[in-house]
């Protein structure tokens, strides 16, 4: 039997084994893929090596080992709905991997895997319970397993593309693979009539734990093409390996989960036991761990992208928490247990624990409020269905319950079934598909990957571009490459779009939030207009532009000149972001961290972590600090140094950015501000002139955005503001005149019989006169007056009037005569229920109450519901 090894011991053994085979240990990258818009989260160990496999980037080593934290809870790879119910699915997990970049291939990869799992010095697994699968056409892998390694041929199974051809996503490196399985034992066999086998049932008896991918191709939108250099990408699931080494059936029974379960037991007063009742424990533990890692890597709760996926994860944990009796926020308390278990391998978790707990607690508080609202909304849907005679919950409404309130389809289905209804699941899936289509359409990949791959391949033996733009904006350079839009080497005449690579360049290539430079390349008879500058991971600058005059080809000498005015404006804005960062930390606290930026010639944008909107006073204080620093006219300096030295000096780093061993530290004055930054800056802050914050907004849970202008941009801002103010004043005066006419018209219509018209349409509900309808007035005061008038005329009854307002909202008033108020019908409760249908709320006294709504399109539906709501109050 296997020898017992803890999760931490397995992780360490894997790294040490491959280090002994000449592999360089590369630390785990962030769960947020840096510079890769094709991925929502890091979902595999190879993500951080993608550019290396594509030939876009060269590393100092050609074989690597890593233990990568991964998330598969969004996008194409989404295991969220399986978590808790199966023995092996998680939202966040650890993937151990060894990689070869043009070095060894199948022979060594499979031999290394076999040695690690069977050698007594390492894992020492008994060989008779190990199986392997291969791609159906991969005879080479079959020969290696059966002839060189020595596995019995009947334990090597050929499978098709679905099982044994690995793809990272819709695009990227891919190739055939060979998976290694552990037989959990005949006692875990299923009852599949075809037999319990890897190639038939796929049940949990056959525990796949290691996948060896042989990188041979690159999948692009245009098709699949061979890679110039083959490689190896493997993934050995730490949690799955631990089940084997600890002789347990489920991932949930390994040592990495038990302390978290123990904390849940302590908090809930209930015991974790294997079986259906274990699902809430598993979901809560897994989702807490995932959120802890994601927040530590900079993700914040929001309504889109990564933040939206994390919100779904947390809300699923909260929902399952209700099964254990949790009725108030609790997940944030579990984060400390996650840190206790995982911080040995990921010490940064302990540094971010307070931030993690605060973020989760705030989101929990929001969802607990939303959960009650969702139950209310479900009740309203059921009442409307009874009134309308419908038997199925509308699919769009079911999706809104899921999307807005976090109710999964199965909960909606169960509630509907209890009341004798079904759910339009086809409509639900259509609404879900529409949302996914919108999300997919929102992804933007700036460059065609195949073009970049071809350019990188052409430049493989060419030294990287030397950047000379820190000290000069013009200089002589040699053209080392000219490429067309498809990435093919070319010569180009006037009118041709080109990508130009220079031996040295004063142009700044887009990076760190700063836009790329524009300008021109000139020589006798030649002029090339450069519109943008980007860079390859290999360090080659790509000057994107158009030949305006002459003929351009490799080998020419040119004078490269940056647009000086654009660069200076950009430098002012970039230095201003550093000043804003420092000022924000002074005003709001040291928890503020940069979460992104855009530095362009005409504006700057600075994203930062903070829990709520800034007050006007806080914004003014930030401006005051920044402009006082500018007035002091401090010098800006920069120097290169080891990264550890820069960190010891307190230099701040941009979240998600890749830094080497040697970094560039930019300093204002004698150290008032220090940041790691490769961008370009003014030499003295006085050159900025002035900084004006023009907006502050939220872009997701826990992330705020400042937009600002500097120098001449400030003058433009105030000039445009004055013009807009004058225009707004004129528009306001015109609008006032229109409204005065509208008021007169509405009052005239009301006087002409609007009251009598509504009274004539009264309905009888259990002997009570119920008058409801759209009023020919819009303001709340006019609605009250009209409601009072009707109530006085009818003597006994209920009145509910509503109106859409000019600003796109809804006003509602409910009135109940004294003989009924509080005894049979409560006006406050009635108007609250009506307003909820319009996406709003309100309430008030038993005899008179008001409310507001956000969706005028729902006003008719809301007023139609009044008789039924009155009937519900009086018990009919």
JSON list of N, CA and C in Angstrom, two decimals, residues 14 217 633 667:
[
{"chain": "A", "resi": 14, "resn": "UNK", "atom": "N", "xyz": [7.47, 16.63, -5.08]},
{"chain": "A", "resi": 14, "resn": "UNK", "atom": "CA", "xyz": [7.36, 16.83, -6.52]},
{"chain": "A", "resi": 14, "resn": "UNK", "atom": "C", "xyz": [8.40, 17.85, -7.00]},
{"chain": "A", "resi": 217, "resn": "UNK", "atom": "N", "xyz": [1.09, 21.35, -31.33]},
{"chain": "A", "resi": 217, "resn": "UNK", "atom": "CA", "xyz": [0.33, 22.23, -32.21]},
{"chain": "A", "resi": 217, "resn": "UNK", "atom": "C", "xyz": [-0.04, 23.53, -31.51]},
{"chain": "A", "resi": 633, "resn": "UNK", "atom": "N", "xyz": [7.97, 71.30, -6.40]},
{"chain": "A", "resi": 633, "resn": "UNK", "atom": "CA", "xyz": [8.91, 71.12, -7.52]},
{"chain": "A", "resi": 633, "resn": "UNK", "atom": "C", "xyz": [10.01, 70.10, -7.21]},
{"chain": "A", "resi": 667, "resn": "UNK", "atom": "N", "xyz": [11.41, 57.34, -8.21]},
{"chain": "A", "resi": 667, "resn": "UNK", "atom": "CA", "xyz": [11.31, 58.00, -6.91]},
{"chain": "A", "resi": 667, "resn": "UNK", "atom": "C", "xyz": [11.02, 59.49, -7.10]}
]
